[in-house]
Short mmCIF file of C-alpha atoms in Angstrom, two decimals:
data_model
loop_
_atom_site.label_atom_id
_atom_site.label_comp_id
_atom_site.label_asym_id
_atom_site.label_seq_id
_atom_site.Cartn_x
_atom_site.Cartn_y
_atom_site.Cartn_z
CA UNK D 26 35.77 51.22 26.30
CA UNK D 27 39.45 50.73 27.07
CA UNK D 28 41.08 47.40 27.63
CA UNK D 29 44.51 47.56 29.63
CA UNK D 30 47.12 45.22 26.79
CA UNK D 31 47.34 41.77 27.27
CA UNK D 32 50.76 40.83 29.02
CA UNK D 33 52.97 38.47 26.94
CA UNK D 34 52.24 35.57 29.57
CA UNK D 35 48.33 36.28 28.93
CA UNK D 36 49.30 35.96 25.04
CA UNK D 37 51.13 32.70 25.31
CA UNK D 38 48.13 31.15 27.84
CA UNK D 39 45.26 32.81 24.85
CA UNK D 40 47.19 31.13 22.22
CA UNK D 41 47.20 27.54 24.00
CA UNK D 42 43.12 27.91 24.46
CA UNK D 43 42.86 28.69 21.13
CA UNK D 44 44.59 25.54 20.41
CA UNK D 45 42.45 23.98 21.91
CA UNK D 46 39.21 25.79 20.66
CA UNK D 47 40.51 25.14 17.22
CA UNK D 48 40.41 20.88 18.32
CA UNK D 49 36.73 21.34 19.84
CA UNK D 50 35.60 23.13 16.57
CA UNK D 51 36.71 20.13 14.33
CA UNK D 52 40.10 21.83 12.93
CA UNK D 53 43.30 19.70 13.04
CA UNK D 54 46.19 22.12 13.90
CA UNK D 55 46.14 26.45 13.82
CA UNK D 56 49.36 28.27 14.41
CA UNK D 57 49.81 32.37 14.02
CA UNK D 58 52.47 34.29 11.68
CA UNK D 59 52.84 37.92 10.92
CA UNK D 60 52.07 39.59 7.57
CA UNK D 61 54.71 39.54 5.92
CA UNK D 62 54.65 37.29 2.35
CA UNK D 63 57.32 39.28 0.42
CA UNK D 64 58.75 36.11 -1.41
CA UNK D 65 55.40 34.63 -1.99
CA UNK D 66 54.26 38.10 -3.32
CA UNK D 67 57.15 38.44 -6.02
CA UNK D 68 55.86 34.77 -7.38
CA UNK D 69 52.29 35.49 -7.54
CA UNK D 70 53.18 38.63 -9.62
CA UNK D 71 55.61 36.28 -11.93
CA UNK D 72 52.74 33.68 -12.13
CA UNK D 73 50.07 36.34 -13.12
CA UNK D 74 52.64 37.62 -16.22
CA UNK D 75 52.96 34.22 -17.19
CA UNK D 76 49.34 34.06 -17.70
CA UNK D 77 49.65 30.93 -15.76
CA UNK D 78 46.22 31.81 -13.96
CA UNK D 79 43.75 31.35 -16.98
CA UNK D 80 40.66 32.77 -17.22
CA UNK D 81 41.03 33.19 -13.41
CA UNK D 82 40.71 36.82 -13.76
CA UNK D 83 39.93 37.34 -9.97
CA UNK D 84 43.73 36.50 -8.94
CA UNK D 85 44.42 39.88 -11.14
CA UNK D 86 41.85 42.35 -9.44
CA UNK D 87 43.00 43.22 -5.70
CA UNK D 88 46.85 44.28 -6.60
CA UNK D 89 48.64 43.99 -3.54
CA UNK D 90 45.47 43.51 -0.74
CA UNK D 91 45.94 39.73 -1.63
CA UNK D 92 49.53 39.85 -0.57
CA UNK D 93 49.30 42.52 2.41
CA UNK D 94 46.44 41.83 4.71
CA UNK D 95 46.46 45.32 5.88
CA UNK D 96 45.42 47.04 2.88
CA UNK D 97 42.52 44.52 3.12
CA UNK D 98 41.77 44.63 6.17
CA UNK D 99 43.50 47.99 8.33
CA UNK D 100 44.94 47.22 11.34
CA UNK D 101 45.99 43.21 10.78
CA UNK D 102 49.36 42.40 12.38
CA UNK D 103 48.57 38.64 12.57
CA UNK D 104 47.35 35.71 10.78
CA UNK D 105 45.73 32.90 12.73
CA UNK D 106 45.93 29.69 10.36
CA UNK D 107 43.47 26.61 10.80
CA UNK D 108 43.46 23.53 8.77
CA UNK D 109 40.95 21.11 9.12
CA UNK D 110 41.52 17.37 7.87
CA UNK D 111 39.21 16.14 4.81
CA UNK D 112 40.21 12.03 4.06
CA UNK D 113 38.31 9.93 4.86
CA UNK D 114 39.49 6.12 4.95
CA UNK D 115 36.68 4.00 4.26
CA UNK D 116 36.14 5.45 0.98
CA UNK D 117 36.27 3.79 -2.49
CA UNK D 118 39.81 3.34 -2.91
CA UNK D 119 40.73 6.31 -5.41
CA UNK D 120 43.54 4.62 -7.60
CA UNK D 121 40.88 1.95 -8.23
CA UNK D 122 38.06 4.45 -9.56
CA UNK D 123 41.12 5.82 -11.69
CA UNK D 124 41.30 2.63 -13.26
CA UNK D 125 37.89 2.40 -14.12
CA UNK D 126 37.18 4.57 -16.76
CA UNK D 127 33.47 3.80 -16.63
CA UNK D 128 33.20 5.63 -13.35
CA UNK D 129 33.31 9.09 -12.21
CA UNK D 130 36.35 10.73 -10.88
CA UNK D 131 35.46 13.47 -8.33
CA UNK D 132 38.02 14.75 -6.27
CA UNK D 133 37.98 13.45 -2.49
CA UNK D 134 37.39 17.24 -1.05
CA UNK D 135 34.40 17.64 -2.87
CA UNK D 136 32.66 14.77 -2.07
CA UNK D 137 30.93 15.90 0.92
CA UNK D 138 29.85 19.56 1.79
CA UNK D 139 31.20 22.28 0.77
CA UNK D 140 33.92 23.33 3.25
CA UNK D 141 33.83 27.02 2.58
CA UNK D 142 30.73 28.12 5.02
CA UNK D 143 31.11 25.68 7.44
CA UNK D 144 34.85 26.48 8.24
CA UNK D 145 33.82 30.01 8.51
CA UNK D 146 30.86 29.20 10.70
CA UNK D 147 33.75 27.73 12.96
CA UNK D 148 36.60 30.15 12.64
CA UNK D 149 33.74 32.89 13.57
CA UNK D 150 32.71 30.90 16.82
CA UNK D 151 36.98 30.28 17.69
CA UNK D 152 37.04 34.47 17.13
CA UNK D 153 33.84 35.01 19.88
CA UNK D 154 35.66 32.99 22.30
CA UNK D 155 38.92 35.20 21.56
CA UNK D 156 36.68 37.90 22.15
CA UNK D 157 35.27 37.21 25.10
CA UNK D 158 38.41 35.76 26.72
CA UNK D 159 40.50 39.34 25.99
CA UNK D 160 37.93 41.91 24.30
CA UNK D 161 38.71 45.09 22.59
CA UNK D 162 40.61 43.23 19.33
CA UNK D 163 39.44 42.44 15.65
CA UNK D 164 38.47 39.32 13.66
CA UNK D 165 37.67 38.46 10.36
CA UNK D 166 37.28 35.22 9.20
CA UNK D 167 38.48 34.15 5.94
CA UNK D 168 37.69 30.79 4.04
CA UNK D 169 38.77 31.79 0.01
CA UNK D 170 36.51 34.25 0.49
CA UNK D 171 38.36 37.34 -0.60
CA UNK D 172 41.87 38.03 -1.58
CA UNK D 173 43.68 35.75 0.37
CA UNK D 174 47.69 33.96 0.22
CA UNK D 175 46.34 31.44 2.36
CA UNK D 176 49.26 29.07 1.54
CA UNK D 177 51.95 31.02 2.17
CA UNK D 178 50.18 32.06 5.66
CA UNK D 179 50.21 28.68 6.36
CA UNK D 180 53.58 27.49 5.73
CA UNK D 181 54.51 30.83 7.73
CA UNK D 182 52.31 29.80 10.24
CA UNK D 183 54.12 26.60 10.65
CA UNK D 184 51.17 24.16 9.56
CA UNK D 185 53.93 22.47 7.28
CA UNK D 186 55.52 23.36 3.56
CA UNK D 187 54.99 23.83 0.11
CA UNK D 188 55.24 20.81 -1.43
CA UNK D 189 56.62 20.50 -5.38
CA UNK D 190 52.76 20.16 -6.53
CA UNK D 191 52.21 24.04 -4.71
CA UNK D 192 49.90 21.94 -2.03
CA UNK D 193 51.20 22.74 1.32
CA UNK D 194 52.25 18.85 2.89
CA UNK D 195 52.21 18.22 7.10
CA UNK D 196 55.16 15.52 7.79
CA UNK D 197 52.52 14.82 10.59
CA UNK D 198 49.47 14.83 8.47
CA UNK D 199 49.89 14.78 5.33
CA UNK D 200 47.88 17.00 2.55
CA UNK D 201 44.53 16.27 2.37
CA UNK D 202 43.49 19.74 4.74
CA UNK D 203 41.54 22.55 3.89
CA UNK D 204 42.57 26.11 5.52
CA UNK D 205 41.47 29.26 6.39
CA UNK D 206 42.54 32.05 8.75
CA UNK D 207 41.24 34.64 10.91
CA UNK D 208 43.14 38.19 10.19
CA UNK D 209 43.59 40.15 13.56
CA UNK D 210 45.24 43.15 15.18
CA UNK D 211 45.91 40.69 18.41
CA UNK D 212 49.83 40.47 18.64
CA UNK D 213 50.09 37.09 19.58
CA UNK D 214 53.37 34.75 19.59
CA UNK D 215 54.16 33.86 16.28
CA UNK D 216 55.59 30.45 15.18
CA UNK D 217 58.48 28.84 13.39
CA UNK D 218 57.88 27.35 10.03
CA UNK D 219 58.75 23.68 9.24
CA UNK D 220 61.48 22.33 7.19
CA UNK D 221 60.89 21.25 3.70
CA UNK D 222 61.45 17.49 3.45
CA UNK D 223 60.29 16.71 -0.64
CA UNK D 224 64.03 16.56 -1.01
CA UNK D 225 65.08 14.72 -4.21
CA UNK D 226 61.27 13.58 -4.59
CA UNK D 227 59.47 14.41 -7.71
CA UNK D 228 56.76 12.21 -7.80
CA UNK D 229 54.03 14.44 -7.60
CA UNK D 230 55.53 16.00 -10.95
CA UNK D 231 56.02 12.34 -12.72
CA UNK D 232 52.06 11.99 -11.96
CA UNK D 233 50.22 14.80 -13.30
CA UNK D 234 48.30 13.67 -16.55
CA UNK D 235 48.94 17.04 -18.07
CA UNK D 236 52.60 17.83 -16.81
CA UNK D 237 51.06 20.96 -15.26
CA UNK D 238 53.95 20.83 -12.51
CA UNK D 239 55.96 22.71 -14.53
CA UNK D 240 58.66 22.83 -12.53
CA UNK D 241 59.13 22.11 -8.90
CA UNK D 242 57.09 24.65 -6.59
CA UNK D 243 55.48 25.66 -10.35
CA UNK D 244 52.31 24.80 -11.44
CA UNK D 245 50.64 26.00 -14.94
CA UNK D 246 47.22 26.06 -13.88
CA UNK D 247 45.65 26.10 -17.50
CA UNK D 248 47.16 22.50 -17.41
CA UNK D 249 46.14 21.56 -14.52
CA UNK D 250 43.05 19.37 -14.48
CA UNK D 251 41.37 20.78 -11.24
CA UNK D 252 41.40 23.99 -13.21
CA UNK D 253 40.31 22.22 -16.77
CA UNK D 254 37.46 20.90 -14.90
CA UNK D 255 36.23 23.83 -12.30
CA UNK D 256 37.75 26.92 -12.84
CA UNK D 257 38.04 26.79 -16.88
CA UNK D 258 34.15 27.66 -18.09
CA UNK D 259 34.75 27.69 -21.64
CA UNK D 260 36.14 24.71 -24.37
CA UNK D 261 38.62 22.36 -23.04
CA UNK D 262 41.61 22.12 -25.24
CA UNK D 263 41.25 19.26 -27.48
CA UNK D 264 44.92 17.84 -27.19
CA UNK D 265 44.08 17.84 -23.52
CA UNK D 266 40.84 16.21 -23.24
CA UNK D 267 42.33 13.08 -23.62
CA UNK D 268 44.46 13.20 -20.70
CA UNK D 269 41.84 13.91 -18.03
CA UNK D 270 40.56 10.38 -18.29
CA UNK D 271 37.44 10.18 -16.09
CA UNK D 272 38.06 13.06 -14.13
CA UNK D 273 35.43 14.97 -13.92
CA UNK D 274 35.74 17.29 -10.87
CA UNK D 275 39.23 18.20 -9.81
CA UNK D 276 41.69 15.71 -9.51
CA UNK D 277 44.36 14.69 -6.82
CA UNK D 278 47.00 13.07 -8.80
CA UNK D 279 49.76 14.76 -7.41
CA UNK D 280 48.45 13.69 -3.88
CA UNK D 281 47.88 9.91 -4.02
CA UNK D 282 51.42 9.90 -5.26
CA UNK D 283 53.03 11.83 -2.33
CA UNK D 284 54.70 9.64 0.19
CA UNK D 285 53.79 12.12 2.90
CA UNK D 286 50.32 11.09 2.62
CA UNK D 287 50.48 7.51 4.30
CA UNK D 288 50.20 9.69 7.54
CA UNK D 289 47.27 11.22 6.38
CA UNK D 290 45.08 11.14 9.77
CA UNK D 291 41.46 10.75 8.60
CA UNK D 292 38.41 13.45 9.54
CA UNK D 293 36.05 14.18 12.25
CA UNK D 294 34.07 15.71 10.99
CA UNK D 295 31.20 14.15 9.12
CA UNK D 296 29.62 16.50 6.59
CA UNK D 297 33.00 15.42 4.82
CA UNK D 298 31.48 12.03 4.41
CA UNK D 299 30.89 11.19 1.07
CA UNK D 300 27.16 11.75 -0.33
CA UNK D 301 24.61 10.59 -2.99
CA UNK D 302 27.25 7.48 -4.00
CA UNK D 303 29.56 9.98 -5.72
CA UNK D 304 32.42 8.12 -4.61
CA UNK D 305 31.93 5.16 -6.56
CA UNK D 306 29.74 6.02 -9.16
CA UNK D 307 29.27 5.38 -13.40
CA UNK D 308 29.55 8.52 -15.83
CA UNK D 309 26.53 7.62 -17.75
CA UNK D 310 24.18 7.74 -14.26
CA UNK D 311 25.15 11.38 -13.60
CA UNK D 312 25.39 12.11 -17.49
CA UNK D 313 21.59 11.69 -17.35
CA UNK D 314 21.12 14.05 -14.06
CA UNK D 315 18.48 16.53 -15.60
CA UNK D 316 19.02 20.30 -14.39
CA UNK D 317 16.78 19.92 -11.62
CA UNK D 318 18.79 16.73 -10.11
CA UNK D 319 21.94 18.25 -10.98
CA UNK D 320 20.61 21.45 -8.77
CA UNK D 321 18.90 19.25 -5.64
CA UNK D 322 22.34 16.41 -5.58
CA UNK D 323 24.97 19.11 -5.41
CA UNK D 324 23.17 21.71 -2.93
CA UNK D 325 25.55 22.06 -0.39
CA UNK D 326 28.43 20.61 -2.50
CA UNK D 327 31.50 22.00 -4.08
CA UNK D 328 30.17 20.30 -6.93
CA UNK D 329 27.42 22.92 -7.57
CA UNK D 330 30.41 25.77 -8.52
CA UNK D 331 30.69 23.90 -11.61
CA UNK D 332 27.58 24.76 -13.27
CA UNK D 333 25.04 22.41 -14.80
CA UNK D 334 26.13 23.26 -18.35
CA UNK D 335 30.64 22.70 -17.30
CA UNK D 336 29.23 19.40 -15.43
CA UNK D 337 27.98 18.33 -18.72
CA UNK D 338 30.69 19.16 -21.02
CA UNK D 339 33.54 17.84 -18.24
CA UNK D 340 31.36 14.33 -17.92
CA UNK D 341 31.33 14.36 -21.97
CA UNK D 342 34.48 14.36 -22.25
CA UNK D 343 34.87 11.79 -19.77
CA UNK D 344 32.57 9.46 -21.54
CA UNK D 345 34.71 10.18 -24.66
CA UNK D 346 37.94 8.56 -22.88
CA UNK D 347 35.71 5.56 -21.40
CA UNK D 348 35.18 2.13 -22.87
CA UNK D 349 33.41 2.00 -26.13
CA UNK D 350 29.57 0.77 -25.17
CA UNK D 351 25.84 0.91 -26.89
CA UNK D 352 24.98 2.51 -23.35
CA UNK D 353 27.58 4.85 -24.00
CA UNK D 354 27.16 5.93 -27.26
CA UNK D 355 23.85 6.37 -27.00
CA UNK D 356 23.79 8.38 -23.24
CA UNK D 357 26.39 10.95 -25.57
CA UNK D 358 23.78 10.72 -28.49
CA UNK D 359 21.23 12.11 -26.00
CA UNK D 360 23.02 15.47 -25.44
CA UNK D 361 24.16 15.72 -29.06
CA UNK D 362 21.41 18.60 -29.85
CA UNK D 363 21.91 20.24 -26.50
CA UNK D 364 20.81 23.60 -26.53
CA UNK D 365 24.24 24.31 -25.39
CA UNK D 366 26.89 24.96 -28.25
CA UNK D 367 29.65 23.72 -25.01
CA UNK D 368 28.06 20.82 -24.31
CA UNK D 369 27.32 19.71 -28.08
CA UNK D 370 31.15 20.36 -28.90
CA UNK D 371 32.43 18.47 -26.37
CA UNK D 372 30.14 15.26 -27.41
CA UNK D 373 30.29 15.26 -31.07
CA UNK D 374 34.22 15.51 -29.99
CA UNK D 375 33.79 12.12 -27.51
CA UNK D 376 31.30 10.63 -29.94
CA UNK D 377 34.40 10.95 -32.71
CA UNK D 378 36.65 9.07 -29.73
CA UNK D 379 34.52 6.32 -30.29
CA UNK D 380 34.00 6.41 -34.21
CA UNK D 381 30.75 8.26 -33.74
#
């Protein structure tokens, strides 16, 4: 069937219901840009031959389908950008579980559900009411789910800039947003990007544990501790174990530190809400999670990515940088004959932090 083109007045009027689609579906702000990432595209390439990525191996795999959306996906003229807000304000105050190196770090995005298949769920309902309001045009929802620049889309797109830590900040909103997008052959306005306002600020760089903020807009991911501890599935390097404190999922550093974050505007949506205590919990409780717990308290979570086997080696290493304890000691001396050669390495390595 033929559909007649949509005037520009009918684009403007779509884009302003899908504003407010994007509100009724939970997400915090959506704005559109074209495809074009050239700049973004020449760093990616500089960061992959920098072997800057790790054992990240996907980032190397599409060529340029992550960069032009459409050799991914034919046909895609637009992006559609959504963020959707993640703090939430009555949690355990973050600097203070820091400080306690007897508790768990986990970083605040993953202590609720897992974003990924619920923001798609969303983005795929926002695209049927597209459809239905002016038929006849593709959709395909996208949630790092594929080959994706879904930062530079979204400073494009106007949802605010790359910050000095490479997380995009919102003068409006702050950081703490996940995104995803909706590729599309439905020419709709475009918008105008905001203005980077770090200026002179390098606080997010003075924070890191690791110094993985290489330089401003540069991050060394096989420094960075949300890597170390999630992305990184073999040994942690020994001269950096140390510096990950009680981190233990991810970290957000960088963020607590950035002065754009006092506007952070907290979340709607409540599978974000934290679960099973994990905001304010001790290392040796979930050091003792048997495989089975491990599998039932993370269903659902970003935490399950990890692995059972990565949970126990980044939680070993945690206990290695905690306060010197018989109950700690002897929680490490349980996994010392693990039947994993990871996990044993990593304790005998905190048991010798505490004279072990």
């Amino acid at each position: 069937m033929e559909y007649s083109a949509p005037t520009k007045a009918d684009l403007i009027k779509l884009k302003s219901h899908i504003r407010g689609w994007a509100e009724e579906f939970g997400f915090s702000d959506f704005g559109v840009t074209d495809t074009d990432i050239s700049v973004a595209e020449q760093y990616l390439f500089s960061w992959l031959n920098k072997k800057q990525h790790g054992e990240m191996t996907y980032m190397e795999k599409h060529g340029t389908r992550r960069t032009k959306p459409d050799s991914l996906i034919p046909d895609t003229i637009r992006i559609l950008s959504f963020k959707m807000n993640y703090w939430k304000e009555h949690t355990e105050c973050p600097e203070e579980i820091l400080r306690n190196n007897n508790l768990a770090y986990i970083s605040r995005y993953a202590l609720g559900k897992d974003y990924h298949k619920l923001m798609r769920r969303r983005l795929k309902k926002i695209s049927d009411k597209i459809s239905q309001h002016i038929p006849g045009y593709q959709f395909r929802p996208f949630v790092d789910s594929a080959p994706v620049m879904e930062k530079p889309f979204a400073v494009k797109a106007g949802l605010g800039w790359m910050g000095k830590h490479t997380n995009i900040i919102d003068k409006d909103s702050g950081s703490w947003f996940f995104l995803g997008e909706l590729y599309t052959n439905l020419p709709l306005p475009i918008d105008q990007a905001q203005k980077d306002l770090c200026g002179t600020c390098n606080q997010c760089m003075t924070a890191c544990p690791t110094n993985a903020i290489v330089a401003p807009y540069q991050l060394d991911a096989t420094l960075c501790i949300s890597y170390l501890t999630i992305e990184h599935k073999t040994s942690i390097p020994p001269h950096l174990r140390t510096l990950i404190g009680n981190r233990i999922f991810g970290c957000d550093d960088c963020q607590l530190v950035c002065p754009w974050n006092k506007y952070a505007t907290e979340t709607d949506v409540q599978e974000f809400a934290p679960k099973h205590l994990l905001e304010n919990i001790d290392l040796i409780t979930l050091f003792y999670w048997s495989p089975e717990e491990y599998k039932l308290n993370t269903a659902g979570s970003p935490l399950n990515r990890v692995g059972y086997e990565c949970w126990l080696r980044n939680i070993a290493v945690a206990l290695g940088n905690s306060s010197s304890s018989e109950r700690v000691i002897k929680a490490l001396q349980s996994r010392l004959n693990h039947s994993s050669a990871l996990v044993r390495e990593h304790v005998s390595w905190a048991l010798q932090q505490h004279n072990h």
